[in-house]
Amino acid sequence: MSSSGSAIQTLPGFRDFYPQECSTRNYLFCQWREGCRRYGFHEYEGPILEATDLYRKKSGDEVVDQLFAFTDKGERDVAMRPELTPTLARMVAARQRDFKKPMRWFSIGPFFRYERPMVKKGRMREFYQFNCDIIGEEAEGVDAELIALAIDLMLSLGLSEDDFVVRVSDRQAWVDFAKNEGVDEDGIDAFLQCVDKMEREKEEVTAERLQALGTSLEAVRTFMEGGAAQVERLQRLFEQLRAQEKDAYCKVDLGIVRGLAYYTGVVFEIFDKKHGLRAIAGGGRYDRLIHTLSDGKADMPAAGFAMGDTVMSLLIDKTPEAKRRLDVWSRRQEAIDVYAVIAAESQRHAALAGVQQLRDAGLRVQYPFGPMKVGKQFQTAESQGAPVAVVFGDEYPKIQVKDLEKRQESAVEGLEAMVGTVEMLLENPHPGGLIA
Amino acid sequence: MSSSGSAIQTLPGFRDFYPQECSTRNYLFCQWREGCRRYGFHEYEGPILEATDLYRKKSGDEVVDQLFAFTDKGERDVAMRPELTPTLARMVAARQRDFKKPMRWFSIGPFFRYERPMVKKGRMREFYQFNCDIIGEEAEGVDAELIALAIDLMLSLGLSEDDFVVRVSDRQAWVDFAKNEGVDEDGIDAFLQCVDKMEREKEEVTAERLQALGTSLEAVRTFMEGGAAQVERLQRLFEQLRAQEKDAYCKVDLGIVRGLAYYTGVVFEIFDKKHGLRAIAGGGRYDRLIHTLSDGKADMPAAGFAMGDTVMSLLIDKTPEAKRRLDVWSRRQEAIDVYAVIAAESQRHAALAGVQQLRDAGLRVQYPFGPMKVGKQFQTAESQGAPVAVVFGDEYPKIQVKDLEKRQESAVEGLEAMVGTVEMLLENPHPGGLIA
């Protein structure tokens, strides 16, 4: 946020992304995209503003309370999106016959929640979120695929088994448990919420609630400690994760229920192991949500997860290997390739023609827009990370080509020779392509 | 927009980006980014929501009337951004000492205006805009640099001299003209607005207004027809554009004044030549705006331009060569590399291990999440654009590798050999890197 005393400031909980911060953001976007592409996912995006009703339909009252909502000039109740799943359901329902199932879709964009900002904990009012979902596939294999993708995204950022853990649970297992214990159909949601809040609630309160619902704290605890052994689906999930070499990053934790009421099967959350940050990612199976959100127009099994930029950025910053990778990427992304030094103003037009040819060859080039001392031009070249400078002076068409890292130079004749020499010095300057 | 009969629809003027539309969007973003990088620009981004006062400060009343503005839960008057320049001025003023001048900055993001949507004309309530600015440099060279960049962006999209023209003018030349004619200091803004509206206004009205300001329609017309010959700055500009091989795309048109009151020098707009669309891009020099918007905290010369996604998408769609390039890019971007056919469910875990190794090698891979007929799996492979399939069946660790384009196949032994063979068949599948 702006630290200035200017009359108008950045709104609380919103961020200015100066080039350095923007580079970090783009790095995350890039890794998310690249990871998703490897898993054969296709990118989509929805509007940032939606009818408020779209969010009211989902059970999460908390989300509705946190909306940036208003009435537009056409008297519509609208809201800046706090999450993407309702938009996804709307889009899928509107054109469900146009796409082959299963759909593997992902999206990256800004979201908004009016919460108290907590910068150090990674809670902002405007944040970026990565969403990915597999729609129209009921096979269990989807759960492992999504968890494997989430883990590969973490690994691609330079985070390791020492840094994070995926806690896996099964909401359906708890529903089955509750039914076995004799909890009423109507009491199931309250039961799940009670389990979800157990860790934060006083023991007596939980015990009392569970008893009122027809079960007991003891029974719940016994089940929780039993873990995967009692849940066959989780056992099959872990076998698949083992085949994908991902089981070591995962742990069954039946305490994970996910606050949102719409999950119907395997659920998971990713946490850091060292810094006690908020959850890095979370998701699971939600087979009935598209039906609910589309007013019954569409009915498709689905599963997915989301990952935000704020906690992730904090974690990268606290993890040396992850930070190192980000820094390497940023330096490469932001550096220019060539600085064209104009040593004689009379050669400005010749320099411009040379700059154009270098750029046409795909290189990143800067030059001074007006007269500037040659020494200062070389300083600028260095500060912009240019490994090469070309010097246009009175001796043109002779051009000096300087390797600024090796401190070597040579003279070439004419623009074509100059471009060739520069290309040779640089050799494949952007191996990963220009990604953001 | 959604064409469904669902209860909740996309808001009017807002768009759903299904994978195909999202690919078009990403293609534009990619070309904008790549072009800017070649010019040595750095990306930044601001918040999507700002204090409404930030927009009130600028003279453009029209923009304020079109705001998606509201009062947030903290009683702040806020607005969804209709443009980026005020944010840029705020950011620059807040940290003006932290960056070397000139700053070459660009940004790509969503913007919002409550106007009547006109889809066929490319006017939407939510649109993406590319902005780039050079800040802290008063040298005239900046004007040519920005125009050259704008032209290179058009060329990179496959648009040519036949498709577009850059109309260049100089607002300062009009100010000088008005002063020479004896127009009062207070009348200058009204005079510029009058010239701006000439084309759309009745001749008598314009003549009357000009007379009231102390000049005449005849004098204005004579000046306009005189063109660059009377404006030395434009002559110097064109010499520089010639050095950058860009003059053929440009035309002096003193009728261009730009509605926004804050421009102070060279201004330009880009128009298509064949379809009569709205302006594709526009910008110019605005040396006093940062001072105004920052309450005098910062004072820096600046120039820049913006380009929207909506008119550009229409133009690409209407221009065969541009459309062809987009389609090639999209196909390459969306296609997977390998489909892993699971011919025997008993080999699912082996297949998953193989999929993981292919992905670790950077390849884009899909496989069926549950049991599926082999024929249907090959159909899926084709529909996803996979040039290669690998088949895991009862004969594992023998794996079939199929070149789906050449209709050739070979059998290999074990996962490592499989990955090697697939890599050989694909040879550098993503030469441009994964860009979006």
PDB file of N, CA and C in Angstrom, chain A residues 226-304:
ATOM      1  N   GLY A 226      -8.911 -42.782  14.111  1.00  0.00           N
ATOM      2  CA  GLY A 226      -8.839 -43.978  13.260  1.00  0.00           C
ATOM      3  C   GLY A 226      -8.302 -43.652  11.873  1.00  0.00           C
ATOM      4  N   GLY A 227      -8.562 -42.433  11.397  1.00  0.00           N
ATOM      5  CA  GLY A 227      -8.029 -41.957  10.116  1.00  0.00           C
ATOM      6  C   GLY A 227      -8.467 -42.792   8.932  1.00  0.00           C
ATOM      7  N   ALA A 228      -7.564 -42.886   7.954  1.00  0.00           N
ATOM      8  CA  ALA A 228      -7.873 -43.488   6.666  1.00  0.00           C
ATOM      9  C   ALA A 228      -8.279 -44.952   6.778  1.00  0.00           C
ATOM     10  N   ALA A 229      -7.813 -45.628   7.851  1.00  0.00           N
ATOM     11  CA  ALA A 229      -8.075 -47.056   7.976  1.00  0.00           C
ATOM     12  C   ALA A 229      -9.561 -47.373   7.836  1.00  0.00           C
ATOM     13  N   GLN A 230     -10.420 -46.425   8.254  1.00  0.00           N
ATOM     14  CA  GLN A 230     -11.858 -46.679   8.215  1.00  0.00           C
ATOM     15  C   GLN A 230     -12.510 -46.224   6.920  1.00  0.00           C
ATOM     16  N   VAL A 231     -11.760 -45.512   6.083  1.00  0.00           N
ATOM     17  CA  VAL A 231     -12.381 -44.913   4.905  1.00  0.00           C
ATOM     18  C   VAL A 231     -11.736 -45.485   3.641  1.00  0.00           C
ATOM     19  N   GLU A 232     -12.422 -46.396   2.993  1.00  0.00           N
ATOM     20  CA  GLU A 232     -11.835 -47.094   1.847  1.00  0.00           C
ATOM     21  C   GLU A 232     -11.489 -46.128   0.716  1.00  0.00           C
ATOM     22  N   ARG A 233     -12.327 -45.124   0.525  1.00  0.00           N
ATOM     23  CA  ARG A 233     -12.072 -44.182  -0.553  1.00  0.00           C
ATOM     24  C   ARG A 233     -10.728 -43.477  -0.363  1.00  0.00           C
ATOM     25  N   LEU A 234     -10.412 -43.139   0.883  1.00  0.00           N
ATOM     26  CA  LEU A 234      -9.133 -42.472   1.139  1.00  0.00           C
ATOM     27  C   LEU A 234      -7.968 -43.434   0.894  1.00  0.00           C
ATOM     28  N   GLN A 235      -8.194 -44.701   1.177  1.00  0.00           N
ATOM     29  CA  GLN A 235      -7.130 -45.675   0.909  1.00  0.00           C
ATOM     30  C   GLN A 235      -6.853 -45.769  -0.592  1.00  0.00           C
ATOM     31  N   ARG A 236      -7.932 -45.823  -1.385  1.00  0.00           N
ATOM     32  CA  ARG A 236      -7.748 -45.880  -2.839  1.00  0.00           C
ATOM     33  C   ARG A 236      -7.074 -44.596  -3.342  1.00  0.00           C
ATOM     34  N   LEU A 237      -7.488 -43.473  -2.755  1.00  0.00           N
ATOM     35  CA  LEU A 237      -6.877 -42.188  -3.130  1.00  0.00           C
ATOM     36  C   LEU A 237      -5.367 -42.219  -2.903  1.00  0.00           C
ATOM     37  N   PHE A 238      -4.952 -42.726  -1.749  1.00  0.00           N
ATOM     38  CA  PHE A 238      -3.522 -42.737  -1.446  1.00  0.00           C
ATOM     39  C   PHE A 238      -2.743 -43.703  -2.340  1.00  0.00           C
ATOM     40  N   GLU A 239      -3.387 -44.778  -2.754  1.00  0.00           N
ATOM     41  CA  GLU A 239      -2.707 -45.682  -3.694  1.00  0.00           C
ATOM     42  C   GLU A 239      -2.413 -44.943  -5.008  1.00  0.00           C
ATOM     43  N   GLN A 240      -3.394 -44.162  -5.439  1.00  0.00           N
ATOM     44  CA  GLN A 240      -3.208 -43.433  -6.690  1.00  0.00           C
ATOM     45  C   GLN A 240      -2.142 -42.348  -6.523  1.00  0.00           C
ATOM     46  N   LEU A 241      -2.183 -41.658  -5.379  1.00  0.00           N
ATOM     47  CA  LEU A 241      -1.182 -40.620  -5.122  1.00  0.00           C
ATOM     48  C   LEU A 241       0.216 -41.231  -5.099  1.00  0.00           C
ATOM     49  N   ARG A 242       0.307 -42.475  -4.626  1.00  0.00           N
ATOM     50  CA  ARG A 242       1.608 -43.150  -4.588  1.00  0.00           C
ATOM     51  C   ARG A 242       2.093 -43.368  -6.024  1.00  0.00           C
ATOM     52  N   ALA A 243       1.194 -43.783  -6.905  1.00  0.00           N
ATOM     53  CA  ALA A 243       1.573 -44.004  -8.314  1.00  0.00           C
ATOM     54  C   ALA A 243       2.070 -42.702  -8.945  1.00  0.00           C
ATOM     55  N   GLN A 244       1.492 -41.575  -8.498  1.00  0.00           N
ATOM     56  CA  GLN A 244       1.914 -40.268  -9.035  1.00  0.00           C
ATOM     57  C   GLN A 244       3.063 -39.666  -8.208  1.00  0.00           C
ATOM     58  N   GLU A 245       3.609 -40.465  -7.306  1.00  0.00           N
ATOM     59  CA  GLU A 245       4.714 -40.026  -6.434  1.00  0.00           C
ATOM     60  C   GLU A 245       4.351 -38.788  -5.630  1.00  0.00           C
ATOM     61  N   LYS A 246       3.141 -38.764  -5.117  1.00  0.00           N
ATOM     62  CA  LYS A 246       2.685 -37.595  -4.381  1.00  0.00           C
ATOM     63  C   LYS A 246       2.247 -37.922  -2.958  1.00  0.00           C
ATOM     64  N   ASP A 247       2.259 -39.184  -2.585  1.00  0.00           N
ATOM     65  CA  ASP A 247       1.718 -39.561  -1.269  1.00  0.00           C
ATOM     66  C   ASP A 247       2.518 -38.986  -0.111  1.00  0.00           C
ATOM     67  N   ALA A 248       3.822 -38.772  -0.330  1.00  0.00           N
ATOM     68  CA  ALA A 248       4.659 -38.282   0.766  1.00  0.00           C
ATOM     69  C   ALA A 248       4.298 -36.855   1.181  1.00  0.00           C
ATOM     70  N   TYR A 249       3.588 -36.139   0.319  1.00  0.00           N
ATOM     71  CA  TYR A 249       3.228 -34.753   0.633  1.00  0.00           C
ATOM     72  C   TYR A 249       1.866 -34.667   1.330  1.00  0.00           C
ATOM     73  N   CYS A 250       1.208 -35.816   1.468  1.00  0.00           N
ATOM     74  CA  CYS A 250      -0.182 -35.808   1.945  1.00  0.00           C
ATOM     75  C   CYS A 250      -0.333 -36.522   3.285  1.00  0.00           C
ATOM     76  N   LYS A 251      -1.350 -36.119   4.016  1.00  0.00           N
ATOM     77  CA  LYS A 251      -1.630 -36.709   5.310  1.00  0.00           C
ATOM     78  C   LYS A 251      -3.138 -36.733   5.493  1.00  0.00           C
ATOM     79  N   VAL A 252      -3.654 -37.867   5.934  1.00  0.00           N
ATOM     80  CA  VAL A 252      -5.091 -37.895   6.222  1.00  0.00           C
ATOM     81  C   VAL A 252      -5.331 -37.135   7.518  1.00  0.00           C
ATOM     82  N   ASP A 253      -6.302 -36.256   7.511  1.00  0.00           N
ATOM     83  CA  ASP A 253      -6.664 -35.495   8.704  1.00  0.00           C
ATOM     84  C   ASP A 253      -8.170 -35.288   8.659  1.00  0.00           C
ATOM     85  N   LEU A 254      -8.878 -36.176   9.342  1.00  0.00           N
ATOM     86  CA  LEU A 254     -10.346 -36.119   9.265  1.00  0.00           C
ATOM     87  C   LEU A 254     -10.907 -34.860   9.925  1.00  0.00           C
ATOM     88  N   GLY A 255     -10.036 -34.105  10.595  1.00  0.00           N
ATOM     89  CA  GLY A 255     -10.481 -32.842  11.181  1.00  0.00           C
ATOM     90  C   GLY A 255     -10.803 -31.786  10.116  1.00  0.00           C
ATOM     91  N   ILE A 256     -10.307 -32.007   8.901  1.00  0.00           N
ATOM     92  CA  ILE A 256     -10.598 -31.081   7.790  1.00  0.00           C
ATOM     93  C   ILE A 256     -12.011 -31.380   7.277  1.00  0.00           C
ATOM     94  N   VAL A 257     -12.900 -30.402   7.385  1.00  0.00           N
ATOM     95  CA  VAL A 257     -14.259 -30.603   6.876  1.00  0.00           C
ATOM     96  C   VAL A 257     -14.596 -29.538   5.839  1.00  0.00           C
ATOM     97  N   ARG A 258     -13.869 -28.440   5.837  1.00  0.00           N
ATOM     98  CA  ARG A 258     -14.118 -27.279   4.969  1.00  0.00           C
ATOM     99  C   ARG A 258     -15.414 -26.602   5.383  1.00  0.00           C
ATOM    100  N   GLY A 259     -15.310 -25.326   5.698  1.00  0.00           N
ATOM    101  CA  GLY A 259     -16.463 -24.559   6.152  1.00  0.00           C
ATOM    102  C   GLY A 259     -17.624 -24.551   5.170  1.00  0.00           C
ATOM    103  N   LEU A 260     -17.316 -24.432   3.893  1.00  0.00           N
ATOM    104  CA  LEU A 260     -18.388 -24.299   2.904  1.00  0.00           C
ATOM    105  C   LEU A 260     -19.219 -25.569   2.835  1.00  0.00           C
ATOM    106  N   ALA A 261     -20.528 -25.383   2.850  1.00  0.00           N
ATOM    107  CA  ALA A 261     -21.440 -26.513   3.010  1.00  0.00           C
ATOM    108  C   ALA A 261     -21.551 -27.377   1.761  1.00  0.00           C
ATOM    109  N   TYR A 262     -21.013 -26.919   0.635  1.00  0.00           N
ATOM    110  CA  TYR A 262     -21.353 -27.622  -0.600  1.00  0.00           C
ATOM    111  C   TYR A 262     -20.474 -28.806  -0.971  1.00  0.00           C
ATOM    112  N   TYR A 263     -19.453 -29.093  -0.184  1.00  0.00           N
ATOM    113  CA  TYR A 263     -18.587 -30.229  -0.531  1.00  0.00           C
ATOM    114  C   TYR A 263     -19.273 -31.562  -0.246  1.00  0.00           C
ATOM    115  N   THR A 264     -19.016 -32.536  -1.100  1.00  0.00           N
ATOM    116  CA  THR A 264     -19.739 -33.806  -0.994  1.00  0.00           C
ATOM    117  C   THR A 264     -18.839 -35.034  -0.926  1.00  0.00           C
ATOM    118  N   GLY A 265     -17.540 -34.885  -1.000  1.00  0.00           N
ATOM    119  CA  GLY A 265     -16.667 -36.071  -0.992  1.00  0.00           C
ATOM    120  C   GLY A 265     -15.315 -35.741  -0.400  1.00  0.00           C
ATOM    121  N   VAL A 266     -14.263 -36.140  -1.095  1.00  0.00           N
ATOM    122  CA  VAL A 266     -12.905 -35.859  -0.639  1.00  0.00           C
ATOM    123  C   VAL A 266     -12.689 -34.344  -0.587  1.00  0.00           C
ATOM    124  N   VAL A 267     -12.143 -33.862   0.500  1.00  0.00           N
ATOM    125  CA  VAL A 267     -11.778 -32.443   0.619  1.00  0.00           C
ATOM    126  C   VAL A 267     -10.320 -32.372   1.060  1.00  0.00           C
ATOM    127  N   PHE A 268      -9.645 -31.259   0.726  1.00  0.00           N
ATOM    128  CA  PHE A 268      -8.253 -31.120   1.172  1.00  0.00           C
ATOM    129  C   PHE A 268      -7.869 -29.658   1.334  1.00  0.00           C
ATOM    130  N   GLU A 269      -6.866 -29.437   2.161  1.00  0.00           N
ATOM    131  CA  GLU A 269      -6.308 -28.097   2.347  1.00  0.00           C
ATOM    132  C   GLU A 269      -4.791 -28.223   2.402  1.00  0.00           C
ATOM    133  N   ILE A 270      -4.112 -27.174   1.948  1.00  0.00           N
ATOM    134  CA  ILE A 270      -2.646 -27.190   2.013  1.00  0.00           C
ATOM    135  C   ILE A 270      -2.189 -26.167   3.042  1.00  0.00           C
ATOM    136  N   PHE A 271      -1.315 -26.597   3.921  1.00  0.00           N
ATOM    137  CA  PHE A 271      -0.778 -25.701   4.951  1.00  0.00           C
ATOM    138  C   PHE A 271       0.735 -25.675   4.899  1.00  0.00           C
ATOM    139  N   ASP A 272       1.306 -24.554   5.310  1.00  0.00           N
ATOM    140  CA  ASP A 272       2.753 -24.514   5.436  1.00  0.00           C
ATOM    141  C   ASP A 272       3.123 -25.194   6.750  1.00  0.00           C
ATOM    142  N   LYS A 273       4.337 -25.704   6.850  1.00  0.00           N
ATOM    143  CA  LYS A 273       4.725 -26.470   8.032  1.00  0.00           C
ATOM    144  C   LYS A 273       5.465 -25.651   9.073  1.00  0.00           C
ATOM    145  N   LYS A 274       5.951 -24.467   8.690  1.00  0.00           N
ATOM    146  CA  LYS A 274       6.875 -23.766   9.592  1.00  0.00           C
ATOM    147  C   LYS A 274       6.364 -22.441  10.135  1.00  0.00           C
ATOM    148  N   HIS A 275       5.454 -21.804   9.452  1.00  0.00           N
ATOM    149  CA  HIS A 275       5.166 -20.411   9.789  1.00  0.00           C
ATOM    150  C   HIS A 275       3.745 -20.158  10.281  1.00  0.00           C
ATOM    151  N   GLY A 276       2.932 -21.209  10.355  1.00  0.00           N
ATOM    152  CA  GLY A 276       1.572 -21.051  10.875  1.00  0.00           C
ATOM    153  C   GLY A 276       0.726 -20.066  10.092  1.00  0.00           C
ATOM    154  N   LEU A 277       0.933 -20.002   8.776  1.00  0.00           N
ATOM    155  CA  LEU A 277       0.122 -19.106   7.944  1.00  0.00           C
ATOM    156  C   LEU A 277      -1.284 -19.686   7.762  1.00  0.00           C
ATOM    157  N   ARG A 278      -2.171 -18.884   7.188  1.00  0.00           N
ATOM    158  CA  ARG A 278      -3.502 -19.397   6.850  1.00  0.00           C
ATOM    159  C   ARG A 278      -3.369 -20.452   5.743  1.00  0.00           C
ATOM    160  N   ALA A 279      -4.437 -21.172   5.478  1.00  0.00           N
ATOM    161  CA  ALA A 279      -4.390 -22.224   4.453  1.00  0.00           C
ATOM    162  C   ALA A 279      -3.915 -21.630   3.125  1.00  0.00           C
ATOM    163  N   ILE A 280      -3.060 -22.363   2.415  1.00  0.00           N
ATOM    164  CA  ILE A 280      -2.513 -21.912   1.134  1.00  0.00           C
ATOM    165  C   ILE A 280      -3.485 -22.216   0.008  1.00  0.00           C
ATOM    166  N   ALA A 281      -4.194 -23.320   0.137  1.00  0.00           N
ATOM    167  CA  ALA A 281      -5.132 -23.742  -0.898  1.00  0.00           C
ATOM    168  C   ALA A 281      -6.168 -24.655  -0.265  1.00  0.00           C
ATOM    169  N   GLY A 282      -7.281 -24.823  -0.935  1.00  0.00           N
ATOM    170  CA  GLY A 282      -8.300 -25.726  -0.426  1.00  0.00           C
ATOM    171  C   GLY A 282      -9.304 -26.067  -1.505  1.00  0.00           C
ATOM    172  N   GLY A 283      -9.879 -27.252  -1.376  1.00  0.00           N
ATOM    173  CA  GLY A 283     -10.888 -27.637  -2.356  1.00  0.00           C
ATOM    174  C   GLY A 283     -11.441 -29.006  -2.082  1.00  0.00           C
ATOM    175  N   GLY A 284     -12.115 -29.559  -3.078  1.00  0.00           N
ATOM    176  CA  GLY A 284     -12.694 -30.883  -2.925  1.00  0.00           C
ATOM    177  C   GLY A 284     -13.801 -31.120  -3.931  1.00  0.00           C
ATOM    178  N   ARG A 285     -14.539 -32.183  -3.681  1.00  0.00           N
ATOM    179  CA  ARG A 285     -15.606 -32.560  -4.600  1.00  0.00           C
ATOM    180  C   ARG A 285     -16.910 -31.874  -4.199  1.00  0.00           C
ATOM    181  N   TYR A 286     -17.648 -31.356  -5.198  1.00  0.00           N
ATOM    182  CA  TYR A 286     -18.922 -30.674  -4.923  1.00  0.00           C
ATOM    183  C   TYR A 286     -19.955 -31.081  -5.978  1.00  0.00           C
ATOM    184  N   ASP A 287     -20.431 -32.301  -5.879  1.00  0.00           N
ATOM    185  CA  ASP A 287     -21.262 -32.877  -6.938  1.00  0.00           C
ATOM    186  C   ASP A 287     -22.631 -32.238  -7.104  1.00  0.00           C
ATOM    187  N   ARG A 288     -23.143 -31.544  -6.088  1.00  0.00           N
ATOM    188  CA  ARG A 288     -24.505 -31.011  -6.225  1.00  0.00           C
ATOM    189  C   ARG A 288     -24.550 -29.505  -6.470  1.00  0.00           C
ATOM    190  N   LEU A 289     -23.419 -28.842  -6.392  1.00  0.00           N
ATOM    191  CA  LEU A 289     -23.412 -27.372  -6.436  1.00  0.00           C
ATOM    192  C   LEU A 289     -23.875 -26.804  -7.775  1.00  0.00           C
ATOM    193  N   ILE A 290     -23.438 -27.394  -8.863  1.00  0.00           N
ATOM    194  CA  ILE A 290     -23.835 -26.868 -10.178  1.00  0.00           C
ATOM    195  C   ILE A 290     -25.351 -26.962 -10.333  1.00  0.00           C
ATOM    196  N   HIS A 291     -25.935 -28.034  -9.827  1.00  0.00           N
ATOM    197  CA  HIS A 291     -27.393 -28.196  -9.844  1.00  0.00           C
ATOM    198  C   HIS A 291     -28.061 -27.074  -9.056  1.00  0.00           C
ATOM    199  N   THR A 292     -27.581 -26.823  -7.869  1.00  0.00           N
ATOM    200  CA  THR A 292     -28.157 -25.779  -7.013  1.00  0.00           C
ATOM    201  C   THR A 292     -28.022 -24.402  -7.647  1.00  0.00           C
ATOM    202  N   LEU A 293     -26.804 -24.079  -8.096  1.00  0.00           N
ATOM    203  CA  LEU A 293     -26.533 -22.723  -8.583  1.00  0.00           C
ATOM    204  C   LEU A 293     -27.181 -22.448  -9.931  1.00  0.00           C
ATOM    205  N   SER A 294     -27.488 -23.503 -10.681  1.00  0.00           N
ATOM    206  CA  SER A 294     -28.079 -23.287 -12.001  1.00  0.00           C
ATOM    207  C   SER A 294     -29.593 -23.472 -11.959  1.00  0.00           C
ATOM    208  N   ASP A 295     -30.174 -23.470 -10.771  1.00  0.00           N
ATOM    209  CA  ASP A 295     -31.617 -23.697 -10.630  1.00  0.00           C
ATOM    210  C   ASP A 295     -32.039 -24.989 -11.311  1.00  0.00           C
ATOM    211  N   GLY A 296     -31.183 -25.995 -11.219  1.00  0.00           N
ATOM    212  CA  GLY A 296     -31.529 -27.296 -11.777  1.00  0.00           C
ATOM    213  C   GLY A 296     -31.341 -27.413 -13.283  1.00  0.00           C
ATOM    214  N   LYS A 297     -30.862 -26.353 -13.917  1.00  0.00           N
ATOM    215  CA  LYS A 297     -30.657 -26.406 -15.376  1.00  0.00           C
ATOM    216  C   LYS A 297     -29.579 -27.402 -15.771  1.00  0.00           C
ATOM    217  N   ALA A 298     -28.565 -27.515 -14.935  1.00  0.00           N
ATOM    218  CA  ALA A 298     -27.476 -28.440 -15.222  1.00  0.00           C
ATOM    219  C   ALA A 298     -27.225 -29.281 -13.979  1.00  0.00           C
ATOM    220  N   ASP A 299     -26.745 -30.482 -14.193  1.00  0.00           N
ATOM    221  CA  ASP A 299     -26.459 -31.360 -13.060  1.00  0.00           C
ATOM    222  C   ASP A 299     -25.220 -32.161 -13.404  1.00  0.00           C
ATOM    223  N   MET A 300     -24.099 -31.755 -12.865  1.00  0.00           N
ATOM    224  CA  MET A 300     -22.845 -32.424 -13.209  1.00  0.00           C
ATOM    225  C   MET A 300     -21.992 -32.600 -11.972  1.00  0.00           C
ATOM    226  N   PRO A 301     -21.354 -33.766 -11.863  1.00  0.00           N
ATOM    227  CA  PRO A 301     -20.378 -33.927 -10.790  1.00  0.00           C
ATOM    228  C   PRO A 301     -19.204 -32.987 -11.057  1.00  0.00           C
ATOM    229  N   ALA A 302     -18.570 -32.546  -9.995  1.00  0.00           N
ATOM    230  CA  ALA A 302     -17.461 -31.607 -10.169  1.00  0.00           C
ATOM    231  C   ALA A 302     -16.550 -31.632  -8.948  1.00  0.00           C
ATOM    232  N   ALA A 303     -15.327 -31.225  -9.165  1.00  0.00           N
ATOM    233  CA  ALA A 303     -14.368 -31.099  -8.073  1.00  0.00           C
ATOM    234  C   ALA A 303     -13.341 -30.046  -8.469  1.00  0.00           C
ATOM    235  N   GLY A 304     -12.784 -29.384  -7.469  1.00  0.00           N
ATOM    236  CA  GLY A 304     -11.803 -28.352  -7.808  1.00  0.00           C
ATOM    237  C   GLY A 304     -11.148 -27.795  -6.568  1.00  0.00           C
TER     238      GLY A 304
END
